[in-house]
Amino acid sequence: MTDSPQYRALSADEVTLDINPKSFGFKTTKELEPLADIVGQPRALRALDLGTGIRHPNYHIYISGLVGTGRTELITHALRQRVLDDSIPDDWVYLNNFDEPDAPLAINLTAGQGVLLRQEMENLIEQLQELLPKAFKEEDFGKEKEKLRQVYRKRGDEVFDKLQKLAGEHGMTVQQMPDGQIIFIPLKDGRPMTQQEIEQLTPEQMQEIESHQDALVEMAGRVLQEQREIQRQLSTDVREVARKFATQIIEPMVTDLQKKFDSPKLNDWFPRFKQHVIEHLNLFRDISDMPPQMAQMLVGEGGLDPEQRFLEYRVNVVVDNSQLKEPPIIVEDSPNYRNLFGTIERIVDRSGRVITNFTRIKSGSLHKANGGYLVINLMDALVEPFVWKELKRTLKSRALEIQIQDPFSMFSASALQPESIPLNIRLVAMGEPLIYHLLYLHDEDFREIFRVKADFDTEIDRNGETGQIYGMLVRQLSDKENLLPFDAGAVAELVRVGSRLASDKKKVTSIFSHVADVAREAGFWAEQDKQKVVKAQYVHQAVQEQIYRSDLLAEQIRNLISDGTLLFQLEGSETSQVNGLAVVDLGDYAFGRPSRLTASVGVGTAGIINIERESRLSGNTYDKSMLILEGLLRNLYASEQPLTLSASIAMEQSYGGIDGDSASVAELLCLLSAIAEVPLRQDLAVTGSVNQWGEVQAIGGVNEKVEGFFDVCRAHGLSGTQGVCIPESNVQNLVLRADVIEAIREGQFHIYAVSDVNQAIELFTGMPAGDISDRKSFHGKVIERLSEIAELLLEQKMTDTGRLLWIPGTPLDMPSDPRPPLPGN
């Protein structure tokens, strides 16, 4: 145990955070630029430098610990400042694959050419819609078709004349009906017989005519087949003529369009496009010129809608970088599957079928950020179905495949398999430190993908630039939210709020969203008073209003103490009783809650009974502190004799869970007071952790604990002797309220700092701590009482549990074995 001369009473100046507004270098925040850079995080910025500068594909960045509103703006700004390659990534389009329609082609073009290709193709289709029907109506095309018809009509007449001649040899004539059917009519006197004449024929004559007809039927079949072949050849030749005319129109237009784009894959696609147009010229014919059956079928398939009619020729621009002036930095606030990886939309046609096509391919954030940076919240991605597994696969394969991820996919299907797009991206994932460590330990892919961790601290050093930083934060809020400007005094008060949130005089919080909330509320109260500039008093008012809104439970506890419902003593001295301090954290608000600790000691060997643990109300840290307390007692008092006692320690009127080690000094004082029967001051409260050598260690929530006890004392009535005992190492954490500082300055309240338990003993008992060799000192009284307990136990040779007391090296008179001897013994 370290020996310090005496506990130390802190002066008002020692607990006051003195900030000079004149050192900020500005009068109001109007003179400052808005806060746009990450400040006070050199370790994180160096990590960003590495992550953005290295070329390896798997050096993705994990942002750890950055919290608060506006963090995405800070990250995007930091990334933009560190972009080394300012080249603009290519556009990406999907085109119809004429060879395999279910596998659309992905083609990259120079930024801006994707939209240009779409516009040029739309213009080309419009021109073909206008020029091709006109070409088919022109005189040259009509003459060519008529010439072919005459040639094939002559061939058809020659075939029919052969049939006519053969029929004449059989005494019959041939007549072809409008539907193409051929009938044979008998001749009489060189003319066709009438129906009446045929009916007057004898059966023998009819039989002879029928025999002639049978001979002509086979010939008639060959004639019909020959006519159909002639008609087919005519149609083929007419279509070939149409192709030649269409090629003369299409060829130069496609060639001119092809010269505008420098893409090997697009150069391979244009000939297939040209061939497809020539093979489907009917798409460009006017509906009025088509046969009724064909026109009706085309209308039923959506032929009147140009988008559906010429669907195969459309250009689907999935990534358009025409407006970019630097590599993209995309922030995806909702990283679900569709938003990240894109999708293939489906539609219901007129017949109720669920269909899709390559124009329904939609890009995701990964496509838009390709060639740049994508910023996501990793926790949001982890909780979304299928996202994390697909994201890892995509980053490892460096290829983007667009698929439909539908939980109801069993009821619908997509036959499309679009060609994948090469991925060149730097992923920036934000999340909690715990998420990083868990994934790093349990996910092998995570270790391979995220090789750069940018660790952000929640606190930054308070120095000469802190006022400027907080002033720039206010200026940023003024620009975004029309917040009133702050004068230097108000900014100084904000810095004090930042130190209070950091619980350290030498630091301020870097969670600027908390400071921004105070600034907004201070601006509101200033506006209520018709002020044009926010002064320090309004920042102070905003803090007080926040406390007032959340302080209901703390006030109820103070009232219970004041009216005696919660037993508490704030004056005089008592044995085996001390005032401890705890912190109640409600999430949005934390306050100090005084607690009454008591101890009881008796003869026995049960040791120290932790009542909280026995009732299962204590946490692991609290239980550990009790075991450390036992170790300290052994170090202090068990060097020459056994440590034998039965004692219990409890936190009175505490009915909820308790954890932490900040009550261990209070528990030690309470227990030693009970052993030595020396009273402790009740006008003081104590907080602090103790180790096995009696050194008092720092604890958390020191400001809330001091202020919580001060509020209770003030409600009871300040006596001028009341105060709090805290660890010496916590002095730097004191950023107290103005009313507490004023009470200390006036001598109405006190704060004492101790570095070991001897100083605390002397403060609470008013007698020297001494050592075990001095029987008049506090430790001497403790060892004297422990010796008495040991002697009583030796005299009785029994413990409080009914068992024989065993002292190492001392033989015991064991009773004989009551069991009968074994056979043979």
Coordinates of C-alpha atoms in Angstrom, one line a residue, residues 178-734:
P178 CA -61.1 -18.1 -106.5
D179 CA -60.0 -20.2 -103.6
G180 CA -57.6 -22.1 -105.9
Q181 CA -59.7 -25.3 -106.2
I182 CA -59.7 -26.9 -109.7
I183 CA -62.9 -28.5 -111.2
F184 CA -63.3 -30.4 -114.4
I185 CA -66.4 -29.8 -116.6
P186 CA -67.4 -32.2 -119.6
L187 CA -67.5 -30.7 -123.1
K188 CA -70.4 -31.0 -125.6
D189 CA -70.0 -29.6 -129.1
G190 CA -66.8 -27.8 -127.9
R191 CA -68.5 -26.1 -125.0
P192 CA -68.9 -26.8 -121.3
M193 CA -72.0 -28.8 -120.5
T194 CA -74.6 -27.2 -118.3
Q195 CA -75.8 -28.7 -115.1
Q196 CA -79.1 -29.8 -116.7
E197 CA -77.3 -31.5 -119.5
I198 CA -75.1 -33.4 -117.0
E199 CA -78.1 -34.6 -115.1
Q200 CA -79.6 -36.0 -118.3
L201 CA -76.6 -38.2 -119.0
T202 CA -77.0 -42.0 -118.8
P203 CA -75.1 -43.9 -116.1
E204 CA -72.8 -45.3 -118.7
Q205 CA -71.9 -41.8 -119.8
M206 CA -71.4 -40.6 -116.2
Q207 CA -69.1 -43.5 -115.6
E208 CA -67.1 -42.6 -118.6
I209 CA -66.8 -38.9 -117.5
E210 CA -65.7 -40.0 -114.0
S211 CA -63.0 -42.2 -115.5
H212 CA -61.7 -39.2 -117.4
Q213 CA -61.8 -37.1 -114.2
D214 CA -59.8 -39.7 -112.3
A215 CA -57.1 -39.6 -114.9
L216 CA -57.0 -35.8 -114.6
V217 CA -57.0 -35.6 -110.7
E218 CA -53.4 -36.7 -110.4
M219 CA -52.3 -34.1 -112.9
A220 CA -54.4 -31.5 -111.2
G221 CA -52.6 -32.2 -107.9
R222 CA -49.2 -31.7 -109.5
V223 CA -50.4 -28.5 -111.1
L224 CA -51.6 -27.2 -107.7
Q225 CA -48.3 -28.1 -106.1
E226 CA -46.4 -26.4 -108.9
Q227 CA -48.5 -23.3 -108.5
R228 CA -47.8 -23.2 -104.8
E229 CA -44.1 -23.6 -105.4
I230 CA -44.3 -20.8 -108.0
Q231 CA -46.1 -18.6 -105.4
R232 CA -43.5 -19.4 -102.7
Q233 CA -40.6 -18.6 -105.1
L234 CA -42.4 -15.3 -105.9
S235 CA -42.7 -14.4 -102.2
T236 CA -39.0 -15.3 -101.7
D237 CA -37.9 -13.2 -104.6
V238 CA -40.1 -10.3 -103.5
R239 CA -38.6 -10.5 -100.0
E240 CA -35.1 -10.6 -101.5
V241 CA -35.9 -7.5 -103.5
A242 CA -37.2 -5.9 -100.3
R243 CA -34.0 -6.9 -98.5
K244 CA -31.9 -5.3 -101.2
F245 CA -33.9 -2.1 -101.0
A246 CA -33.8 -2.1 -97.2
T247 CA -30.0 -2.9 -97.2
Q248 CA -29.4 0.1 -99.4
I249 CA -31.1 2.2 -96.8
I250 CA -29.9 0.5 -93.6
E251 CA -26.2 -0.1 -94.5
P252 CA -25.0 3.5 -94.6
M253 CA -27.0 4.5 -91.6
V254 CA -25.6 1.7 -89.4
T255 CA -22.1 2.3 -90.7
D256 CA -22.3 6.0 -89.8
L257 CA -23.6 5.1 -86.4
Q258 CA -20.9 2.5 -85.8
K259 CA -18.2 5.1 -86.4
K260 CA -19.4 7.2 -83.4
F261 CA -18.5 4.5 -80.9
D262 CA -15.2 2.8 -80.2
S263 CA -16.2 -0.5 -78.7
P264 CA -15.1 -4.0 -80.1
K265 CA -18.2 -5.7 -78.6
L266 CA -20.5 -3.0 -80.1
N267 CA -18.8 -3.4 -83.5
D268 CA -19.7 -7.1 -83.3
W269 CA -23.3 -6.3 -82.3
F270 CA -24.1 -3.9 -85.1
P271 CA -23.9 -6.5 -87.9
R272 CA -26.3 -8.8 -86.0
F273 CA -28.6 -5.8 -85.5
K274 CA -28.6 -5.0 -89.2
Q275 CA -29.2 -8.6 -90.1
H276 CA -32.1 -8.9 -87.7
V277 CA -33.8 -5.7 -89.1
I278 CA -33.5 -7.0 -92.6
E279 CA -35.0 -10.4 -91.6
H280 CA -37.9 -8.7 -89.8
L281 CA -38.9 -5.9 -92.2
N282 CA -42.6 -6.6 -91.4
L283 CA -42.0 -4.8 -88.1
F284 CA -41.5 -1.6 -90.1
R285 CA -44.5 -1.9 -92.5
D286 CA -47.6 0.2 -91.9
I287 CA -50.4 -1.7 -90.3
S288 CA -52.7 -0.6 -93.1
D289 CA -50.5 -2.3 -95.7
M290 CA -50.4 -5.6 -93.9
P291 CA -52.8 -8.5 -94.6
P292 CA -55.7 -8.4 -92.0
Q293 CA -54.6 -11.6 -90.2
M294 CA -51.0 -10.4 -89.8
A295 CA -52.1 -6.9 -88.7
Q296 CA -54.5 -8.4 -86.1
M297 CA -51.7 -10.6 -84.7
L298 CA -49.2 -7.7 -84.5
V299 CA -51.7 -5.5 -82.7
G300 CA -52.4 -8.4 -80.3
E301 CA -48.7 -8.5 -79.5
G302 CA -48.5 -4.8 -78.7
G303 CA -47.4 -3.9 -82.2
L304 CA -49.0 -0.4 -81.9
D305 CA -46.7 0.4 -79.0
P306 CA -43.3 1.4 -80.5
E307 CA -41.5 0.4 -77.3
Q308 CA -42.9 -3.2 -77.5
R309 CA -42.8 -3.4 -81.3
F310 CA -39.0 -2.6 -81.5
L311 CA -38.1 -4.0 -78.1
E312 CA -35.1 -6.0 -79.5
Y313 CA -33.4 -2.8 -80.7
R314 CA -33.6 -0.8 -77.5
V315 CA -30.6 0.2 -75.4
N316 CA -30.8 -0.3 -71.6
V317 CA -28.4 2.1 -69.9
V318 CA -27.8 0.6 -66.5
V319 CA -24.9 2.9 -65.5
D320 CA -24.8 6.5 -66.7
N321 CA -21.7 8.4 -65.7
S322 CA -22.2 11.3 -68.1
Q323 CA -22.7 13.8 -65.3
L324 CA -19.6 12.7 -63.2
K325 CA -16.5 14.9 -62.9
E326 CA -14.7 12.5 -60.6
P327 CA -15.0 8.9 -59.6
P328 CA -18.3 8.1 -57.9
I329 CA -18.8 8.0 -54.2
I330 CA -22.1 6.3 -53.5
V331 CA -23.7 6.2 -50.0
E332 CA -26.2 3.4 -49.8
D333 CA -28.5 4.0 -46.8
S334 CA -30.6 0.9 -47.3
P335 CA -28.2 -1.9 -48.4
N336 CA -30.8 -4.6 -49.2
Y337 CA -30.4 -7.1 -52.0
R338 CA -32.2 -5.1 -54.7
N339 CA -30.5 -1.8 -53.8
L340 CA -27.0 -3.3 -53.8
F341 CA -27.0 -5.8 -56.6
G342 CA -29.9 -4.6 -58.9
T343 CA -32.7 -6.7 -60.1
I344 CA -34.7 -7.8 -63.2
E345 CA -38.2 -6.4 -63.0
R346 CA -41.1 -8.4 -64.2
I347 CA -44.4 -7.3 -65.7
V348 CA -47.7 -9.0 -66.4
D349 CA -48.8 -9.0 -70.0
R350 CA -52.3 -8.8 -71.4
S351 CA -52.8 -12.5 -71.1
G352 CA -51.8 -12.5 -67.4
R353 CA -48.3 -14.0 -67.9
V354 CA -45.4 -12.8 -65.8
I355 CA -42.7 -11.9 -68.3
T356 CA -39.5 -9.9 -68.5
N357 CA -36.9 -8.8 -71.0
F358 CA -33.4 -7.2 -71.0
T359 CA -34.9 -3.7 -70.8
R360 CA -36.1 -4.6 -67.3
I361 CA -32.6 -5.0 -65.9
K362 CA -32.0 -2.4 -63.2
S363 CA -28.7 -1.5 -61.7
G364 CA -27.8 -1.4 -58.0
S365 CA -25.4 0.7 -55.9
L366 CA -22.5 -1.6 -56.7
H367 CA -23.0 -0.8 -60.4
K368 CA -23.3 2.9 -59.9
A369 CA -20.2 2.9 -57.6
N370 CA -18.1 0.7 -60.0
G371 CA -14.8 2.4 -60.5
G372 CA -15.2 4.4 -57.3
Y373 CA -16.3 4.0 -53.7
L374 CA -19.4 2.5 -52.0
V375 CA -20.2 3.5 -48.4
I376 CA -22.6 1.3 -46.4
N377 CA -23.5 0.5 -42.8
L378 CA -22.3 -3.1 -42.4
M379 CA -24.8 -3.9 -39.6
D380 CA -27.7 -3.0 -42.0
A381 CA -26.2 -5.3 -44.6
L382 CA -25.7 -8.2 -42.2
V383 CA -29.4 -8.2 -41.1
E384 CA -30.7 -8.1 -44.7
P385 CA -31.5 -11.6 -46.1
F386 CA -28.9 -13.0 -48.5
V387 CA -26.9 -9.7 -48.7
W388 CA -23.8 -10.6 -46.8
K389 CA -23.2 -13.9 -48.6
E390 CA -23.7 -12.4 -52.0
L391 CA -21.6 -9.3 -51.2
K392 CA -18.6 -11.5 -50.2
R393 CA -19.0 -13.5 -53.3
T394 CA -19.1 -10.4 -55.5
L395 CA -16.1 -8.8 -53.9
K396 CA -14.1 -12.0 -54.1
S397 CA -15.0 -12.8 -57.8
R398 CA -14.9 -9.1 -58.8
A399 CA -17.9 -9.7 -61.1
L400 CA -21.4 -8.3 -60.8
E401 CA -24.2 -10.7 -61.7
I402 CA -27.7 -9.4 -61.7
Q403 CA -30.3 -11.9 -60.5
I404 CA -33.7 -11.8 -59.0
Q405 CA -33.7 -12.5 -55.3
D406 CA -37.3 -13.1 -54.5
P407 CA -38.6 -15.0 -51.4
F408 CA -41.6 -16.0 -53.5
S409 CA -39.4 -17.1 -56.5
M410 CA -41.2 -20.5 -56.5
F411 CA -44.2 -18.7 -57.9
S412 CA -42.4 -16.8 -60.6
A413 CA -39.3 -17.4 -62.7
S414 CA -36.9 -15.4 -64.9
A415 CA -35.1 -17.1 -67.7
L416 CA -32.7 -14.1 -68.2
Q417 CA -29.1 -14.6 -67.3
P418 CA -27.5 -11.2 -68.1
E419 CA -23.8 -11.1 -68.8
S420 CA -21.8 -10.2 -65.7
I421 CA -20.0 -6.8 -65.4
P422 CA -16.4 -6.6 -64.1
L423 CA -16.2 -5.0 -60.7
N424 CA -13.6 -2.5 -59.7
I425 CA -14.7 -0.9 -56.4
R426 CA -13.5 0.1 -53.0
L427 CA -16.1 -0.8 -50.3
V428 CA -16.2 1.4 -47.2
A429 CA -18.2 -0.2 -44.4
M430 CA -19.1 1.5 -41.2
G431 CA -19.9 -0.4 -38.0
E432 CA -19.2 -1.0 -34.4
P433 CA -15.8 -2.2 -33.1
L434 CA -17.5 -5.3 -31.7
I435 CA -18.9 -6.3 -35.2
Y436 CA -15.4 -6.0 -36.7
H437 CA -13.8 -8.2 -34.0
L438 CA -16.5 -10.9 -34.2
L439 CA -16.4 -11.1 -38.0
Y440 CA -12.6 -11.0 -38.0
L441 CA -12.5 -14.0 -35.6
H442 CA -15.3 -16.1 -37.1
D443 CA -15.5 -15.2 -40.8
E444 CA -12.5 -16.1 -42.9
D445 CA -13.8 -14.1 -45.9
F446 CA -14.1 -11.0 -43.8
R447 CA -10.4 -11.1 -43.0
E448 CA -9.5 -11.4 -46.7
I449 CA -11.8 -8.6 -47.8
F450 CA -11.4 -5.9 -45.2
R451 CA -7.7 -5.5 -44.6
V452 CA -7.8 -1.8 -43.5
K453 CA -9.5 -0.7 -40.3
A454 CA -9.9 3.0 -39.7
D455 CA -10.5 3.2 -35.9
F456 CA -12.3 6.4 -34.8
D457 CA -12.0 7.6 -31.2
T458 CA -15.0 9.0 -29.4
E459 CA -12.8 11.7 -27.8
I460 CA -10.3 14.1 -29.1
D461 CA -7.7 16.2 -27.3
R462 CA -8.9 19.6 -26.1
N463 CA -6.3 22.2 -27.3
G464 CA -6.1 25.6 -28.9
E465 CA -8.0 24.4 -32.0
T466 CA -11.0 22.9 -30.1
G467 CA -12.9 26.2 -30.1
Q468 CA -12.4 26.6 -33.8
I469 CA -13.6 23.1 -34.4
Y470 CA -16.8 23.5 -32.4
G471 CA -17.4 26.9 -34.0
M472 CA -17.1 25.4 -37.4
L473 CA -19.6 22.7 -36.4
V474 CA -22.0 25.5 -35.4
R475 CA -21.4 27.2 -38.7
Q476 CA -22.2 24.0 -40.5
L477 CA -25.5 23.7 -38.7
S478 CA -26.2 27.4 -39.5
D479 CA -25.7 26.7 -43.2
K480 CA -27.8 23.5 -43.2
E481 CA -30.5 24.3 -40.7
N482 CA -30.5 28.1 -40.5
L483 CA -29.3 28.0 -36.9
L484 CA -28.5 31.3 -35.3
P485 CA -24.7 32.2 -35.1
F486 CA -23.0 31.7 -31.7
D487 CA -20.6 34.2 -30.1
A488 CA -17.3 33.0 -28.7
G489 CA -18.7 32.7 -25.2
A490 CA -21.4 30.4 -26.3
V491 CA -18.9 28.2 -28.2
A492 CA -16.8 28.1 -25.0
E493 CA -19.8 26.8 -23.2
L494 CA -20.3 24.2 -25.9
V495 CA -16.6 23.1 -25.5
R496 CA -17.4 22.7 -21.8
V497 CA -20.4 20.5 -22.7
G498 CA -18.0 18.5 -24.9
S499 CA -15.6 18.0 -22.0
R500 CA -18.5 17.0 -19.8
L501 CA -19.6 14.4 -22.3
A502 CA -16.0 13.1 -22.5
S503 CA -15.7 13.2 -18.7
D504 CA -12.2 14.7 -19.0
K505 CA -10.9 18.2 -18.7
K506 CA -8.2 17.5 -21.3
K507 CA -10.6 16.1 -23.9
V508 CA -13.8 16.7 -25.7
T509 CA -16.3 14.4 -27.3
S510 CA -15.9 13.7 -31.0
I511 CA -19.6 12.5 -31.2
F512 CA -20.6 15.9 -32.7
S513 CA -24.3 14.9 -32.9
H514 CA -24.6 15.2 -29.1
V515 CA -23.0 18.7 -29.2
A516 CA -25.2 19.6 -32.2
D517 CA -28.3 18.8 -30.2
V518 CA -27.3 21.2 -27.4
A519 CA -26.5 23.8 -30.1
R520 CA -29.9 23.5 -31.7
E521 CA -31.7 23.8 -28.4
A522 CA -29.6 26.8 -27.4
G523 CA -30.6 28.4 -30.7
F524 CA -34.2 27.7 -30.0
W525 CA -34.1 29.5 -26.6
A526 CA -32.2 32.4 -28.1
E527 CA -34.9 32.7 -30.8
Q528 CA -37.6 32.7 -28.1
D529 CA -35.9 35.8 -26.6
K530 CA -35.7 37.5 -30.1
Q531 CA -31.9 37.3 -30.1
K532 CA -29.8 37.4 -33.3
V533 CA -26.7 35.7 -31.7
V534 CA -26.7 32.8 -29.3
K535 CA -24.8 33.7 -26.0
A536 CA -23.4 31.4 -23.3
Q537 CA -26.5 31.8 -21.1
Y538 CA -28.6 30.0 -23.8
V539 CA -26.2 27.1 -24.0
H540 CA -26.4 26.8 -20.2
Q541 CA -30.2 27.0 -20.4
A542 CA -30.3 24.2 -23.0
V543 CA -28.3 21.9 -20.8
Q544 CA -30.5 22.7 -17.8
E545 CA -33.6 22.1 -19.9
Q546 CA -32.3 18.7 -21.0
I547 CA -31.7 17.8 -17.4
Y548 CA -35.1 19.0 -16.3
R549 CA -36.8 16.9 -19.0
S550 CA -35.1 13.7 -18.0
D551 CA -34.6 14.2 -14.2
L552 CA -38.0 13.0 -13.0
L553 CA -36.7 9.7 -11.6
A554 CA -33.7 11.3 -9.9
E555 CA -36.0 13.9 -8.3
Q556 CA -38.3 11.1 -7.1
I557 CA -35.4 9.3 -5.4
R558 CA -34.2 12.6 -3.8
N559 CA -37.8 13.1 -2.5
L560 CA -37.8 9.6 -1.0
I561 CA -34.5 10.3 0.8
S562 CA -35.8 13.7 2.0
D563 CA -39.1 12.3 3.5
G564 CA -37.3 9.3 5.1
T565 CA -38.7 6.5 2.9
L566 CA -35.1 5.7 1.9
L567 CA -33.1 5.6 5.0
F568 CA -30.1 7.9 4.7
Q569 CA -27.9 9.8 7.2
L570 CA -26.2 13.0 6.1
E571 CA -24.7 14.2 9.5
G572 CA -22.9 12.8 12.5
S573 CA -21.1 9.5 12.5
E574 CA -22.1 5.8 12.6
T575 CA -20.3 2.5 13.0
S576 CA -20.6 -0.1 10.2
Q577 CA -22.4 2.3 7.9
V578 CA -21.1 4.5 5.0
N579 CA -22.6 6.5 2.1
G580 CA -21.7 5.0 -1.3
L581 CA -22.4 6.4 -4.8
A582 CA -23.8 4.7 -7.9
V583 CA -24.8 5.9 -11.3
V584 CA -28.2 5.2 -12.9
D585 CA -28.0 5.3 -16.7
L586 CA -31.3 5.7 -18.4
G587 CA -29.7 5.8 -21.9
D588 CA -30.5 9.5 -22.7
Y589 CA -29.7 10.6 -19.1
A590 CA -27.4 9.4 -16.3
F591 CA -27.5 10.6 -12.7
G592 CA -25.9 9.8 -9.4
R593 CA -27.8 7.9 -6.8
P594 CA -26.4 7.8 -3.2
S595 CA -26.6 4.4 -1.5
R596 CA -26.3 3.2 2.1
L597 CA -23.9 0.4 2.7
T598 CA -23.9 -1.5 6.0
A599 CA -21.8 -4.4 7.4
S600 CA -22.1 -6.8 10.2
V601 CA -19.2 -8.8 11.8
G602 CA -19.3 -11.7 14.2
V603 CA -17.2 -14.6 15.5
G604 CA -16.9 -17.4 12.9
T605 CA -15.0 -18.5 9.8
A606 CA -17.6 -17.9 7.1
G607 CA -15.5 -15.1 5.7
I608 CA -17.1 -12.1 3.9
I609 CA -20.7 -12.9 2.7
N610 CA -21.7 -10.8 -0.3
I611 CA -25.4 -10.4 0.3
E612 CA -25.9 -9.0 -3.2
R613 CA -24.3 -12.1 -4.7
E614 CA -26.2 -14.5 -2.5
S615 CA -29.4 -12.9 -3.6
R616 CA -28.3 -13.0 -7.2
L617 CA -28.5 -9.3 -7.7
S618 CA -24.8 -8.6 -8.4
G619 CA -22.8 -8.8 -11.6
N620 CA -19.5 -10.4 -12.3
T621 CA -17.5 -7.2 -11.8
Y622 CA -19.1 -6.5 -8.5
D623 CA -18.3 -10.1 -7.3
K624 CA -14.7 -9.7 -8.5
S625 CA -14.3 -6.5 -6.4
M626 CA -15.5 -8.4 -3.3
L627 CA -12.9 -11.1 -3.9
I628 CA -10.2 -8.4 -4.3
L629 CA -11.4 -7.0 -1.0
E630 CA -10.7 -10.3 0.7
G631 CA -7.3 -10.3 -0.9
L632 CA -6.6 -6.8 0.5
L633 CA -7.7 -8.0 4.0
R634 CA -5.3 -10.9 3.8
N635 CA -2.4 -8.5 2.8
L636 CA -3.2 -6.2 5.7
Y637 CA -4.1 -8.5 8.5
A638 CA -3.1 -12.1 7.8
S639 CA 0.6 -11.9 7.7
E640 CA 1.1 -13.4 11.2
Q641 CA -2.2 -15.0 12.1
P642 CA -5.2 -16.6 10.3
L643 CA -7.9 -14.3 9.1
T644 CA -11.0 -15.6 10.8
L645 CA -14.3 -13.8 10.9
S646 CA -17.9 -14.0 9.7
A647 CA -19.1 -10.8 8.0
S648 CA -21.7 -9.6 5.6
I649 CA -22.0 -6.5 3.4
A650 CA -25.1 -5.2 1.8
M651 CA -26.3 -2.2 -0.1
E652 CA -29.5 -1.3 1.7
Q653 CA -32.8 -0.7 0.0
S654 CA -31.4 -1.8 -3.3
Y655 CA -33.7 -4.2 -5.1
G656 CA -32.3 -4.2 -8.6
G657 CA -29.2 -5.5 -10.2
I658 CA -25.9 -4.0 -9.3
D659 CA -22.5 -4.2 -11.0
G660 CA -19.1 -2.5 -11.1
D661 CA -16.3 -2.1 -8.6
S662 CA -16.7 1.6 -7.7
A663 CA -18.2 0.7 -4.3
S664 CA -15.2 -1.4 -3.1
V665 CA -13.6 1.5 -1.1
A666 CA -17.0 2.2 0.6
E667 CA -17.4 -1.6 1.3
L668 CA -13.9 -1.7 2.8
L669 CA -14.5 1.3 5.1
C670 CA -17.8 -0.1 6.2
L671 CA -16.4 -3.5 7.0
L672 CA -13.3 -2.2 8.8
S673 CA -15.5 0.1 10.8
A674 CA -17.6 -2.8 11.9
I675 CA -14.5 -4.8 12.9
A676 CA -12.7 -2.0 14.8
E677 CA -16.0 -0.5 16.1
V678 CA -14.8 2.9 14.9
P679 CA -17.6 5.3 13.6
L680 CA -17.5 6.8 10.1
R681 CA -18.6 10.3 9.0
Q682 CA -22.1 10.3 7.5
D683 CA -21.8 13.7 6.0
L684 CA -19.4 12.3 3.4
A685 CA -20.0 9.9 0.5
V686 CA -17.2 7.8 -1.1
T687 CA -16.6 6.3 -4.5
G688 CA -13.6 4.4 -5.8
S689 CA -12.2 1.0 -6.6
V690 CA -9.4 -0.6 -4.6
N691 CA -6.8 -3.2 -5.5
Q692 CA -5.2 -5.9 -3.3
W693 CA -2.5 -3.4 -2.1
G694 CA -4.9 -0.7 -1.0
E695 CA -4.4 1.7 -3.9
V696 CA -7.6 3.6 -4.8
Q697 CA -8.3 3.3 -8.5
A698 CA -10.3 5.5 -10.9
I699 CA -14.0 4.9 -11.6
G700 CA -16.6 6.1 -14.1
G701 CA -19.4 8.6 -13.8
V702 CA -17.5 10.7 -11.2
N703 CA -19.4 13.9 -12.2
E704 CA -22.8 12.3 -11.9
K705 CA -21.9 10.8 -8.6
V706 CA -20.6 14.1 -7.1
E707 CA -23.6 16.0 -8.4
G708 CA -26.1 13.3 -7.2
F709 CA -24.8 13.5 -3.6
F710 CA -24.7 17.3 -3.8
D711 CA -28.4 17.4 -4.9
V712 CA -29.4 15.2 -1.9
C713 CA -27.4 17.3 0.5
R714 CA -28.9 20.5 -0.9
A715 CA -32.4 19.1 -0.6
H716 CA -31.6 18.1 3.0
G717 CA -29.8 21.4 3.7
L718 CA -26.1 22.1 3.2
S719 CA -24.2 21.9 6.5
G720 CA -20.9 23.2 5.3
T721 CA -19.1 19.9 6.1
Q722 CA -20.7 17.6 3.5
G723 CA -18.8 16.4 0.6
V724 CA -17.6 13.5 -1.6
C725 CA -14.4 11.4 -1.5
I726 CA -13.1 10.4 -4.9
P727 CA -9.9 8.8 -6.3
E728 CA -7.0 11.1 -7.0
S729 CA -6.9 9.8 -10.6
N730 CA -10.4 11.0 -11.2
V731 CA -9.7 14.7 -10.5
Q732 CA -8.9 15.3 -14.2
N733 CA -12.4 14.0 -15.0
L734 CA -14.3 16.6 -12.9

